Amino acid sequence: MLGCAAIPHDRPPEADEGPEGAISTDPGLPGLLPQAAGQVSAAAEADQVSGSAEVGQVNGAAEAGQVNGPAETGQANGAAEAGQVSEAGRAPVARRPLVARRALAARQAAGGLPAGEASPVAEGRQAAGSRWAAAVREAAQAGQAAQARQEAAAQAAAEAERAQAEKAAQALAERRPDWVPWLIALIVFGAYSVISISRYLRLDPGSWDLGIFTEDIKQFAHLHAPIVNIRGAGFNLLGDHFQPIVALVSPFFRLAPSPVTLLVAQALLTALSVIPVSRAATARLGTSAGRVIGAAYGFSWGLQQMIDFDFHEIAFAVPLLACSLSALLRGKTRAAALWALPLVFVKEDQGFTVAAIGIIIMIDARRARLRAEAEASVMAEAALTEGSAPAEASAPAEASAPAEATASAEASPSKFRDADIGLFLVCWGIAWSLAAILVIIPHFNAAHQYLYWQAGGAVGGPGHHSVAALLSQTAHGYREKLDTTALILLPVAFLALRSPLALIAVPSLALRFISTNNSYWGTAWHYNATVMPIVFIAAIGALARIQAGRTARGMARGKARRVLTTAIVRFSPAAMLVIAVLLAFRFPLDGLWNPGTYTINQHVRAENAAMARVPDGATVETTLTMLAPLAARTDTFWIGTFPNPAPQYIVFDDSDSGWNPNPQNVLAFVEARHPGARYRQIFLANEVYVFLRS
């Protein structure tokens, strides 16, 4: 045996080698075989103990986590000691001495082991291989978890870097305010003042609204109840709409009692709304984008339409909405709420818009909470994973895990309080709208009702009330409604649809589209002014989201998609400005370069001369075009309402009276409207009459 073991070989002999490398099993050696078998058995047992120790050492190393990249290479540090690991991931096979292998064969030949039965060494190796494979799998899973944590940490770092950059940019913008948006606002103010004042001087009102609000604000300026005889004899305007905010213009009207004061105030309010929109774009997209988007917003068609059609109370809603949503987009929730609160005093329906702002704030707060909980969960999982290390290292990790999770959960406590702010806005807005519609307006209305229920149809009118009727009513005229919606989104290149802030416009549009009055459906009048700041700031938020996604996941996206998102962020502001310029040729801004805007014809001069015959403080009944100028200094009635008390003066424009056909005998016509009263003509020029009560 020793001689055989000492035979030198260039390589270890295999089990199936020739006679020199094998133990003889000749039965002619009966005395030698048992003794040799015993020696071999002892050697095999020693080899088994040694192999088991090595395998246990490897397995212990694997269990202790001392594996070098099992997920990538499939090898371990202890592989050199325990044996070699096959590429297929089989258990390592320790090299056995030649004596042990020959002893094993002798034992099997002598009947020491049954044929086909695995040796204890093989069983040990098989068990060790199973444990090794399990260790490799566990190490692979740990590697995957570590990789996931690294990706999450990288994304969190990118988001934190982006947030820090935004805060730095915002802080820089606040320290060094850009004067260009103020210049844009000044240009907007000048252009809109020219449009509205020129129309007033041409005595070309869009409706009777300028006369109504002129008389309303005149009453507030003299500390009287808002009795507006243009709307109806003795009519309290608080019984029509709940709009007390217009009283803020009354001090300026007291200094300059003219409808021009209202028009200048409206142009100023509109121009001021450019600043918060531009500031939001600057904070989220950069200075250049802030300037371009501010200009595109300032000349958007919805604002032009409001300017062109007299004065309206919603001129106050435009800057309030712009300031509120700008603050909300920049993360200033309290400021957003404070700017939104006065909206309920603009008009009774604005409370629903306030509620929509509150809902958006609550949604944002909930997202912040879920994000904080997810971050805390990831940190806790990471701490638990680290806790599987040796006891000396796991104790500090376990101790720090709750602290890190608590810090993450409390990272944005103000965001959690924002939910309460949002809930307050929801209650505030709905409560004021319901109070105005159900209590305040009916109280001041002579018929003790809200007049606009009649236009509600399936909602508040006398029609059939059901969901099917409401859907049918909303679908009626759907082409015009779809066209209006598309034109609202066109100035922002439809980007507002990518931001949840666009949902704030839903109450306003829904109330208009469910109405049976088709005047609310289209693009005329002033009804689209309040949605302009909403869609523009929503578009800014959408571009900021696109830019944030490009920054956080740019490495994971394809080149084509990165180029597309970069182009969208970079060129969308310019596209908005181009769209605004193109639409300017379709909407009232086109009047700036039209000579007819500045032309005062002979008929207008005759109207001015006729109004000059009426002294201040007199009672007068007149046609539509002269309502506003006379309402500023007289007690004015519109000839279109009936019945009116017999006034001292009647100023009648026979060429634009609103009557069809025009009366043949104007004096007989006005006397027939006021039975028992007698009038005499004191002025006539260019079909404009002035009659004085005898």
XYZ file of C-alpha atoms in Angstrom:
694
model
C 0.000 0.000 0.000
C 2.679 2.472 0.949
C 4.707 1.518 -2.064
C 1.799 2.082 -4.332
C 1.012 5.398 -2.703
C 4.611 6.510 -3.121
C 4.722 5.791 -6.838
C 5.303 9.120 -8.540
C 2.730 10.215 -11.129
C 2.623 13.209 -13.393
C -1.082 13.500 -12.518
C -3.304 11.738 -9.985
C -4.455 8.392 -11.264
C -8.149 8.082 -12.070
C -10.367 5.418 -10.583
C -10.492 3.375 -13.765
C -6.743 3.256 -14.553
C -4.770 0.175 -15.415
C -3.384 -2.537 -13.067
C -0.589 -0.395 -11.714
C -2.988 2.214 -10.507
C -5.492 -0.186 -8.931
C -5.634 -2.470 -5.923
C -5.644 -6.131 -6.663
C -8.800 -7.955 -5.712
C -7.308 -11.439 -6.306
C -8.889 -13.948 -3.842
C -5.508 -15.645 -3.649
C -4.476 -13.070 -1.036
C -6.883 -13.855 1.760
C -4.609 -12.915 4.571
C -3.520 -9.566 3.234
C -6.887 -8.146 2.091
C -8.637 -7.788 5.466
C -5.652 -6.056 6.957
C -5.352 -3.748 3.958
C -9.041 -3.111 4.018
C -8.907 -2.057 7.645
C -6.064 0.331 6.979
C -7.895 1.788 4.009
C -11.080 2.162 6.047
C -9.226 4.107 8.693
C -7.701 6.331 6.041
C -11.112 6.887 4.451
C -12.628 7.851 7.770
C -9.801 10.300 8.338
C -10.351 11.684 4.853
C -14.074 12.002 5.564
C -13.419 14.005 8.719
C -10.994 16.270 6.912
C -13.377 16.839 4.006
C -16.258 17.492 6.346
C -14.243 20.061 8.206
C -13.329 21.811 4.963
C -16.904 21.703 3.700
C -18.196 23.007 7.003
C -15.685 25.798 6.814
C -16.936 26.725 3.352
C -20.543 26.428 4.362
C -19.902 28.589 7.407
C -18.271 31.153 5.236
C -21.229 31.109 2.914
C -23.645 31.442 5.817
C -21.679 34.316 7.234
C -22.087 36.179 3.949
C -18.383 35.984 3.043
C -19.031 35.556 -0.638
C -17.355 37.626 -3.256
C -19.992 38.606 -5.789
C -21.992 35.345 -5.898
C -24.540 37.044 -8.134
C -21.906 37.943 -10.697
C -19.150 35.298 -10.627
C -20.708 32.369 -8.772
C -17.463 31.817 -6.813
C -16.659 32.091 -3.121
C -13.586 33.006 -1.106
C -13.415 29.558 0.428
C -13.552 27.716 -2.877
C -9.808 27.316 -2.995
C -9.809 25.588 0.376
C -12.809 23.347 -0.132
C -12.199 22.473 -3.741
C -13.284 23.827 -7.061
C -16.720 25.112 -8.094
C -17.914 23.952 -11.450
C -19.233 26.479 -13.952
C -22.662 24.845 -13.819
C -22.908 25.691 -10.090
C -22.402 22.063 -8.796
C -21.123 21.388 -5.355
C -17.337 21.538 -4.941
C -15.454 18.208 -5.031
C -12.476 18.006 -2.682
C -9.443 16.144 -3.984
C -9.013 12.916 -2.066
C -5.719 11.144 -1.514
C -5.013 8.178 -3.743
C -4.885 5.915 -0.673
C -8.464 6.855 0.277
C -9.791 6.175 -3.169
C -8.077 2.781 -3.400
C -9.221 1.922 0.113
C -12.763 2.700 -0.856
C -12.530 0.409 -3.829
C -11.001 -2.351 -1.633
C -13.814 -2.031 0.889
C -16.410 -2.350 -1.806
C -14.607 -5.381 -3.289
C -14.290 -7.026 0.126
C -17.951 -6.576 0.841
C -17.428 -3.824 3.398
C -19.906 -1.630 1.484
C -22.867 -2.910 -0.433
C -22.664 -2.456 -4.158
C -24.202 0.780 -5.356
C -24.369 2.316 -1.856
C -22.922 5.815 -1.606
C -20.030 6.269 0.728
C -20.282 8.563 3.751
C -17.805 10.859 2.046
C -20.054 11.173 -1.014
C -23.072 11.806 1.175
C -21.168 14.497 3.032
C -20.076 16.074 -0.182
C -23.629 16.010 -1.555
C -25.008 17.667 1.595
C -22.248 20.261 1.497
C -23.036 20.947 -2.150
C -26.706 21.488 -1.316
C -25.807 23.886 1.449
C -23.408 25.670 -0.899
C -26.083 26.037 -3.592
C -28.501 27.437 -0.995
C -25.851 29.904 0.137
C -25.285 30.994 -3.464
C -28.996 31.521 -3.977
C -29.281 33.536 -0.786
C -26.291 35.598 -1.800
C -27.821 36.205 -5.241
C -31.062 37.367 -3.641
C -29.119 39.629 -1.322
C -27.290 41.040 -4.343
C -30.544 41.735 -6.145
C -31.971 43.437 -3.066
C -28.825 45.506 -2.750
C -29.061 46.485 -6.401
C -32.712 47.502 -5.949
C -31.753 49.597 -2.929
C -28.984 51.219 -4.929
C -31.390 52.089 -7.762
C -33.914 53.486 -5.291
C -31.187 55.475 -3.590
C -29.964 56.791 -6.949
C -33.473 57.862 -7.924
C -34.024 59.474 -4.525
C -30.689 61.255 -4.874
C -31.668 62.503 -8.339
C -35.000 63.767 -7.045
C -33.305 65.403 -4.083
C -30.781 67.018 -6.403
C -33.563 68.262 -8.660
C -35.513 69.625 -5.695
C -32.402 71.321 -4.387
C -31.725 72.840 -7.796
C -35.299 74.089 -8.017
C -35.072 75.611 -4.561
C -31.775 77.241 -5.443
C -33.220 78.631 -8.666
C -36.305 79.834 -6.857
C -34.232 81.443 -4.117
C -32.069 83.141 -6.730
C -35.141 84.357 -8.578
C -36.573 85.737 -5.348
C -33.322 87.469 -4.443
C -32.909 88.912 -7.921
C -36.414 89.449 -9.355
C -36.618 89.625 -13.103
C -37.903 92.984 -14.358
C -38.909 91.647 -17.790
C -42.251 90.175 -16.597
C -43.115 93.594 -15.209
C -42.366 95.084 -18.601
C -44.608 92.463 -20.216
C -47.352 93.285 -17.713
C -46.979 96.986 -18.535
C -47.358 96.247 -22.254
C -50.410 94.081 -21.553
C -51.920 96.848 -19.438
C -51.340 99.431 -22.162
C -52.740 97.254 -24.946
C -55.852 96.239 -23.030
C -56.497 99.791 -21.830
C -56.373 101.023 -25.419
C -58.764 98.291 -26.597
C -61.378 98.828 -23.882
C -61.213 102.613 -23.644
C -61.321 102.988 -27.426
C -64.454 100.882 -27.543
C -66.016 102.965 -24.801
C -65.202 106.211 -26.602
C -66.796 104.844 -29.786
C -69.935 104.132 -27.703
C -69.769 100.521 -28.840
C -70.433 98.452 -25.702
C -70.567 94.703 -25.840
C -73.611 94.591 -23.572
C -75.282 96.495 -20.764
C -72.754 95.182 -18.207
C -70.553 98.283 -18.208
C -73.576 100.454 -17.409
C -74.741 98.029 -14.694
C -71.383 97.896 -12.928
C -70.859 101.629 -13.297
C -74.086 102.282 -11.408
C -73.298 99.507 -8.908
C -69.866 100.882 -8.031
C -71.247 104.453 -7.935
C -73.702 103.327 -5.241
C -70.899 101.695 -3.229
C -68.779 104.833 -3.625
C -71.547 106.898 -2.003
C -72.153 104.229 0.680
C -75.548 103.287 -0.692
C -77.121 99.896 -1.294
C -76.259 98.587 -4.763
C -79.581 99.534 -6.373
C -79.115 99.343 -10.142
C -82.105 100.671 -12.057
C -80.561 99.620 -15.357
C -81.165 96.024 -14.329
C -84.688 96.896 -13.238
C -86.399 99.639 -11.283
C -85.266 99.310 -7.648
C -83.246 96.156 -8.411
C -80.611 95.259 -5.780
C -77.674 93.778 -7.673
C -76.906 91.402 -4.799
C -80.127 89.678 -5.811
C -78.600 88.865 -9.195
C -75.061 87.719 -8.419
C -73.044 87.622 -5.208
C -70.135 89.893 -6.180
C -69.281 92.239 -3.265
C -65.604 92.339 -4.265
C -66.344 94.992 -6.908
C -66.728 97.476 -4.054
C -62.921 97.650 -3.973
C -63.072 99.886 -7.053
C -65.435 102.376 -5.407
C -62.743 104.566 -3.741
C -61.071 105.076 -7.107
C -64.435 105.742 -8.715
C -65.087 108.420 -6.103
C -61.928 110.167 -7.271
C -62.622 109.634 -10.986
C -66.371 109.001 -11.517
C -66.259 107.530 -14.992
C -66.676 104.114 -16.608
C -63.075 104.502 -17.724
C -62.074 103.920 -14.086
C -63.631 100.454 -14.250
C -61.992 99.660 -17.578
C -58.559 100.751 -16.366
C -59.001 98.696 -13.184
C -59.903 95.635 -15.248
C -56.886 96.070 -17.533
C -54.650 96.529 -14.478
C -55.964 93.404 -12.743
C -55.433 91.386 -15.916
C -51.907 92.708 -16.410
C -50.955 91.994 -12.792
C -51.887 88.347 -13.264
C -48.954 88.044 -15.678
C -46.467 88.348 -12.803
C -47.422 85.201 -10.816
C -47.734 83.122 -13.998
C -44.308 84.238 -15.180
C -42.845 83.721 -11.711
C -44.120 80.151 -11.579
C -42.594 79.409 -14.983
C -39.286 80.994 -13.960
C -39.118 78.978 -10.743
C -39.808 75.645 -12.455
C -38.433 76.081 -15.982
C -35.967 78.958 -15.984
C -35.879 82.690 -16.655
C -36.278 82.551 -20.424
C -39.259 80.226 -20.205
C -40.796 82.465 -17.555
C -40.630 85.494 -19.810
C -41.973 83.740 -22.899
C -44.827 81.985 -21.091
C -45.714 85.215 -19.305
C -46.092 86.996 -22.649
C -48.113 84.118 -24.139
C -50.441 84.146 -21.154
C -50.821 87.927 -21.058
C -52.127 87.985 -24.632
C -54.159 84.765 -24.479
C -57.511 84.971 -26.239
C -59.600 84.381 -23.124
C -58.237 87.521 -21.498
C -58.751 89.499 -24.691
C -62.402 88.520 -24.814
C -62.976 89.717 -21.257
C -61.342 93.061 -22.015
C -63.354 93.549 -25.185
C -66.771 92.962 -23.606
C -67.141 95.725 -21.036
C -66.319 95.299 -17.344
C -67.054 92.151 -15.334
C -66.563 91.073 -11.754
C -64.459 88.074 -12.773
C -61.615 90.471 -13.541
C -60.825 90.044 -9.837
C -60.808 86.258 -10.138
C -58.065 86.266 -12.784
C -55.174 87.582 -10.601
C -56.444 85.714 -7.525
C -56.382 82.414 -9.408
C -52.999 83.203 -10.936
C -51.459 84.013 -7.540
C -53.045 81.014 -5.821
C -52.012 78.438 -8.408
C -48.559 79.952 -8.818
C -47.967 79.602 -5.086
C -49.356 76.070 -5.155
C -47.039 75.065 -7.992
C -44.052 76.469 -6.094
C -44.938 74.497 -2.966
C -46.337 77.429 -0.942
C -49.591 75.862 0.152
C -50.561 78.416 2.771
C -50.050 81.295 0.350
C -52.110 79.409 -2.232
C -54.944 79.024 0.265
C -54.828 82.680 1.303
C -55.048 83.836 -2.325
C -57.933 81.425 -2.964
C -60.097 82.493 -0.007
C -61.374 85.821 -1.512
C -62.576 84.064 -4.671
C -65.910 83.315 -2.983
C -66.628 87.078 -2.948
C -66.086 87.417 -6.706
C -69.101 85.403 -7.804
C -71.253 82.683 -6.325
C -69.878 79.943 -8.591
C -66.239 80.583 -7.704
C -66.657 78.681 -4.444
C -66.644 75.448 -6.431
C -63.313 76.444 -7.961
C -61.975 77.082 -4.441
C -63.139 73.600 -3.460
C -61.312 72.152 -6.476
C -58.105 73.864 -5.328
C -58.593 72.316 -1.893
C -59.046 68.860 -3.396
C -55.797 69.215 -5.355
C -54.002 70.248 -2.153
C -55.390 67.189 -0.339
C -54.304 64.877 -3.167
C -50.815 66.354 -3.127
C -50.609 65.929 0.651
C -51.671 62.297 0.387
C -49.051 61.622 -2.267
C -46.427 63.186 -0.041
C -47.489 60.936 2.837
C -47.383 57.798 0.703
C -43.991 58.783 -0.662
C -42.638 59.323 2.848
C -44.030 55.963 3.980
C -42.432 54.225 1.002
C -39.078 55.838 1.750
C -39.383 54.821 5.406
C -40.170 51.237 4.345
C -37.114 51.102 2.094
C -34.899 52.457 4.845
C -36.315 49.973 7.355
C -35.734 47.087 4.941
C -32.191 48.261 4.370
C -31.616 48.420 8.112
C -32.986 44.906 8.576
C -30.765 43.589 5.796
C -27.750 45.164 7.395
C -28.902 43.650 10.681
C -28.157 40.157 9.332
C -24.439 40.932 9.685
C -22.449 39.774 12.738
C -23.947 40.618 16.086
C -21.393 43.358 16.751
C -22.520 45.292 13.631
C -26.227 44.438 13.690
C -27.010 46.022 17.032
C -26.228 49.601 15.975
C -28.062 49.089 12.671
C -31.182 47.853 14.431
C -31.008 50.729 16.866
C -30.769 53.293 14.063
C -33.535 51.802 11.901
C -36.487 53.250 13.840
C -34.827 56.634 14.018
C -34.229 56.734 10.244
C -37.787 55.602 9.502
C -39.202 58.219 11.857
C -37.051 60.917 10.274
C -38.286 59.945 6.820
C -41.903 59.870 7.960
C -41.506 63.309 9.525
C -39.493 64.756 6.645
C -42.441 66.799 5.393
C -44.755 67.460 8.360
C -46.030 70.586 6.662
C -47.230 68.452 3.756
C -49.345 66.431 6.160
C -50.843 69.624 7.587
C -51.606 70.694 4.017
C -54.369 68.105 3.971
C -56.152 70.102 6.662
C -55.697 73.285 4.620
C -57.155 71.568 1.571
C -60.121 70.274 3.552
C -60.752 73.757 4.911
C -60.776 75.195 1.377
C -63.254 72.553 0.241
C -65.616 73.396 3.105
C -65.068 77.148 2.707
C -65.776 77.175 -1.024
C -68.837 74.926 -1.012
C -70.310 76.608 2.061
C -70.087 80.097 0.542
C -71.440 79.000 -2.839
C -74.410 77.257 -1.274
C -75.021 80.166 1.089
C -74.920 82.655 -1.796
C -77.179 80.620 -4.086
C -79.685 79.426 -1.499
C -79.742 82.255 1.054
C -78.027 85.550 0.155
C -79.150 86.058 -3.448
C -82.785 84.993 -2.804
C -82.864 87.348 0.179
C -82.019 90.414 -1.939
C -84.007 89.284 -4.963
C -87.496 90.760 -5.310
C -88.892 87.339 -6.272
C -86.810 85.659 -3.514
C -85.219 83.211 -5.898
C -81.970 82.544 -7.703
C -82.807 83.586 -11.251
C -80.240 81.347 -12.923
C -81.889 78.142 -11.716
C -84.036 78.510 -14.804
C -80.995 77.876 -16.988
C -80.107 74.792 -14.948
C -82.556 72.538 -16.715
C -82.130 69.089 -15.209
C -80.134 70.601 -12.337
C -82.317 73.396 -11.031
C -84.942 74.317 -13.572
C -88.496 73.151 -13.944
C -87.492 70.291 -16.250
C -87.258 66.584 -15.549
C -84.570 65.849 -12.933
C -82.610 62.674 -13.588
C -79.117 61.546 -14.453
C -80.207 60.662 -17.981
C -81.708 64.114 -18.454
C -78.521 65.733 -17.156
C -76.338 63.715 -19.543
C -78.615 64.518 -22.460
C -78.574 68.193 -21.532
C -74.779 68.216 -21.292
C -74.378 66.438 -24.628
C -76.628 68.950 -26.361
C -74.522 71.262 -28.512
C -71.494 69.049 -27.944
C -69.717 70.294 -31.087
C -69.586 73.860 -29.834
C -68.559 72.695 -26.373
C -65.766 70.517 -27.758
C -64.562 73.390 -29.928
C -64.470 75.670 -26.890
C -62.546 73.099 -24.854
C -60.037 72.595 -27.652
C -59.536 76.335 -28.060
C -59.004 76.684 -24.300
C -56.212 74.094 -24.426
C -54.684 75.331 -27.685
C -52.743 78.317 -26.191
C -50.754 75.866 -24.027
C -50.316 73.280 -26.800
C -52.591 70.902 -24.826
C -49.825 70.403 -22.226
C -52.215 71.253 -19.392
C -53.737 67.791 -19.767
C -50.565 66.305 -18.237
C -51.005 68.145 -14.943
C -53.601 67.511 -12.217
C -53.903 71.288 -11.825
C -56.020 71.299 -14.977
C -58.793 69.660 -12.929
C -59.354 73.003 -11.198
C -61.009 74.237 -14.399
C -63.582 71.423 -14.346
C -66.200 73.119 -12.072
C -66.219 76.268 -14.185
C -66.568 74.392 -17.466
C -69.106 71.931 -16.071
C -71.416 74.683 -14.815
C -71.296 76.322 -18.234
C -71.799 73.179 -20.298
C -74.749 71.839 -18.322
C -76.577 75.142 -18.699
C -79.397 75.449 -21.203
C -78.224 78.974 -22.096
C -76.042 78.591 -25.181
C -74.337 81.930 -24.490
C -72.185 80.075 -21.951
C -70.934 77.419 -24.361
C -68.846 79.334 -26.859
C -65.734 81.488 -26.965
C -67.498 84.862 -26.909
C -67.994 87.098 -23.888
C -65.883 86.901 -20.764
C -66.546 83.356 -19.533
C -63.200 81.889 -20.605
C -61.007 84.417 -18.801
C -60.881 82.499 -15.517
C -59.662 79.282 -17.154
C -56.629 80.976 -18.744
C -54.468 81.166 -15.574
C -55.517 77.605 -14.713
C -54.448 76.018 -18.006
C -51.223 78.037 -18.250
C -50.013 77.152 -14.757
C -51.108 73.555 -15.336
C -48.965 73.552 -18.492
C -46.019 74.891 -16.488
C -46.501 72.078 -14.000
C -46.657 69.544 -16.828
C -43.392 70.782 -18.334
C -41.776 70.654 -14.894
C -42.921 67.030 -14.502
C -41.504 66.142 -17.916
C -38.224 67.827 -17.056
C -38.045 66.056 -13.681
C -38.695 62.677 -15.300
C -35.983 63.321 -17.846
C -33.507 64.185 -15.095
C -34.366 61.280 -12.795
C -34.652 58.509 -15.387
C -32.654 59.893 -18.276
C -30.017 57.135 -18.119
C -32.673 54.433 -18.284
C -34.458 55.848 -21.294
C -33.566 55.520 -24.901
C -31.802 58.251 -26.775
C -34.801 59.052 -28.973
C -37.062 59.524 -25.974
C -34.524 61.725 -24.206
C -34.251 63.907 -27.280
C -38.045 64.161 -27.512
C -38.528 65.179 -23.880
C -35.700 67.708 -24.148
C -37.311 69.235 -27.220
C -40.704 69.421 -25.519
C -39.321 71.231 -22.485
C -37.169 73.573 -24.533
C -39.523 74.564 -27.345
C -42.978 74.445 -25.727
C -42.772 78.000 -24.289
C -41.907 79.354 -27.723
C -44.770 77.357 -29.232
C -47.182 78.958 -26.740
C -46.035 82.425 -27.763
C -46.365 81.608 -31.459
C -49.906 80.341 -30.908
C -50.798 83.525 -29.012
C -49.475 85.666 -31.864
C -51.413 83.706 -34.471
C -54.656 83.883 -32.483
C -54.214 87.631 -32.034
C -55.378 88.109 -35.633
C -58.665 86.417 -34.784
C -59.434 88.064 -31.461
C -59.739 91.670 -30.208
C -55.998 92.348 -30.075
C -56.255 92.724 -33.832
C -57.983 96.059 -33.225
C -54.720 97.665 -32.108
C -53.573 98.039 -35.722
C -57.020 98.715 -37.147
C -57.610 102.464 -37.852
C -61.313 102.049 -37.153
C -60.491 101.452 -33.493
C -59.556 105.084 -33.048
C -62.234 106.683 -35.261
C -65.002 108.791 -33.694
C -67.710 109.251 -36.318
C -70.453 111.856 -36.607
C -73.060 109.642 -35.025
C -70.962 109.231 -31.870
C -70.487 112.989 -31.707
C -74.251 113.440 -31.905
C -74.722 110.978 -29.016
C -72.181 112.840 -26.917
C -73.946 116.125 -27.644
C -77.284 114.606 -26.677
C -75.937 113.294 -23.344
C -74.510 116.730 -22.600
C -78.081 118.059 -22.472
C -78.807 115.876 -19.419
C -77.669 117.445 -16.093
C -75.934 115.468 -13.330
C -78.208 113.746 -10.844
C -81.230 113.679 -13.156
C -83.286 110.584 -13.890
C -82.902 109.438 -17.487
C -84.026 106.561 -19.682
C -81.808 105.725 -22.639
C -80.823 103.160 -25.225
C -77.975 100.688 -24.821
C -75.025 102.635 -26.248
C -75.382 105.542 -23.814
C -76.061 103.602 -20.623
C -72.560 103.624 -19.157
C -71.682 107.308 -19.704
C -74.989 108.464 -18.229
C -74.913 105.937 -15.334
C -71.740 107.534 -13.985
C -73.538 110.805 -13.152
C -77.300 110.206 -13.363
C -79.959 107.804 -12.151
C -80.217 105.736 -15.310
C -82.841 103.327 -16.666
C -82.581 101.135 -19.737
C -85.376 101.564 -22.244
C -85.399 97.816 -22.760
C -86.765 97.048 -19.286
C -90.422 97.446 -18.370
C -91.979 98.993 -16.469
C -89.790 101.977 -15.608
C -90.994 105.080 -13.776
C -91.370 108.143 -15.965
C -87.911 109.795 -15.950
C -87.083 113.468 -16.357
C -85.144 112.869 -19.580
C -85.271 110.317 -22.390
C -82.249 109.984 -24.722
C -83.156 107.835 -27.706
C -80.912 106.620 -30.563
C -83.327 105.795 -33.348
C -80.620 104.175 -35.494
C -79.564 101.736 -32.742
C -82.492 101.496 -30.364
C -82.777 97.710 -30.228
C -86.383 97.844 -31.423
C -87.384 96.110 -34.613
C -88.812 97.784 -36.558
C -87.699 101.235 -35.447
C -90.582 103.421 -34.276
C -91.987 105.773 -36.918
C -92.880 108.497 -34.388
C -90.308 108.551 -31.618
C -92.157 111.057 -29.400
C -95.375 109.048 -29.566
C -93.388 105.875 -28.827
C -91.758 107.199 -25.624
C -95.016 108.725 -24.358
C -96.782 105.410 -24.942
C -94.223 103.740 -22.668
C -95.121 106.096 -19.845
C -98.884 106.644 -19.898
C -99.897 109.972 -18.444
C -96.478 111.589 -18.925
C -95.868 114.259 -21.555
C -92.501 114.965 -23.149
C -91.147 117.566 -25.514
C -88.185 117.235 -27.862
C -85.167 119.387 -26.953
C -82.458 117.824 -29.144
C -82.151 115.998 -32.488
C -78.986 115.234 -34.421
C -78.099 112.264 -36.576
C -81.220 110.362 -35.419
C -80.385 110.935 -31.753
C -83.255 112.487 -29.724
C -83.481 114.074 -26.300
C -86.923 114.495 -24.689
C -87.676 116.492 -21.542
C -90.697 115.736 -19.389
C -93.158 118.650 -19.457
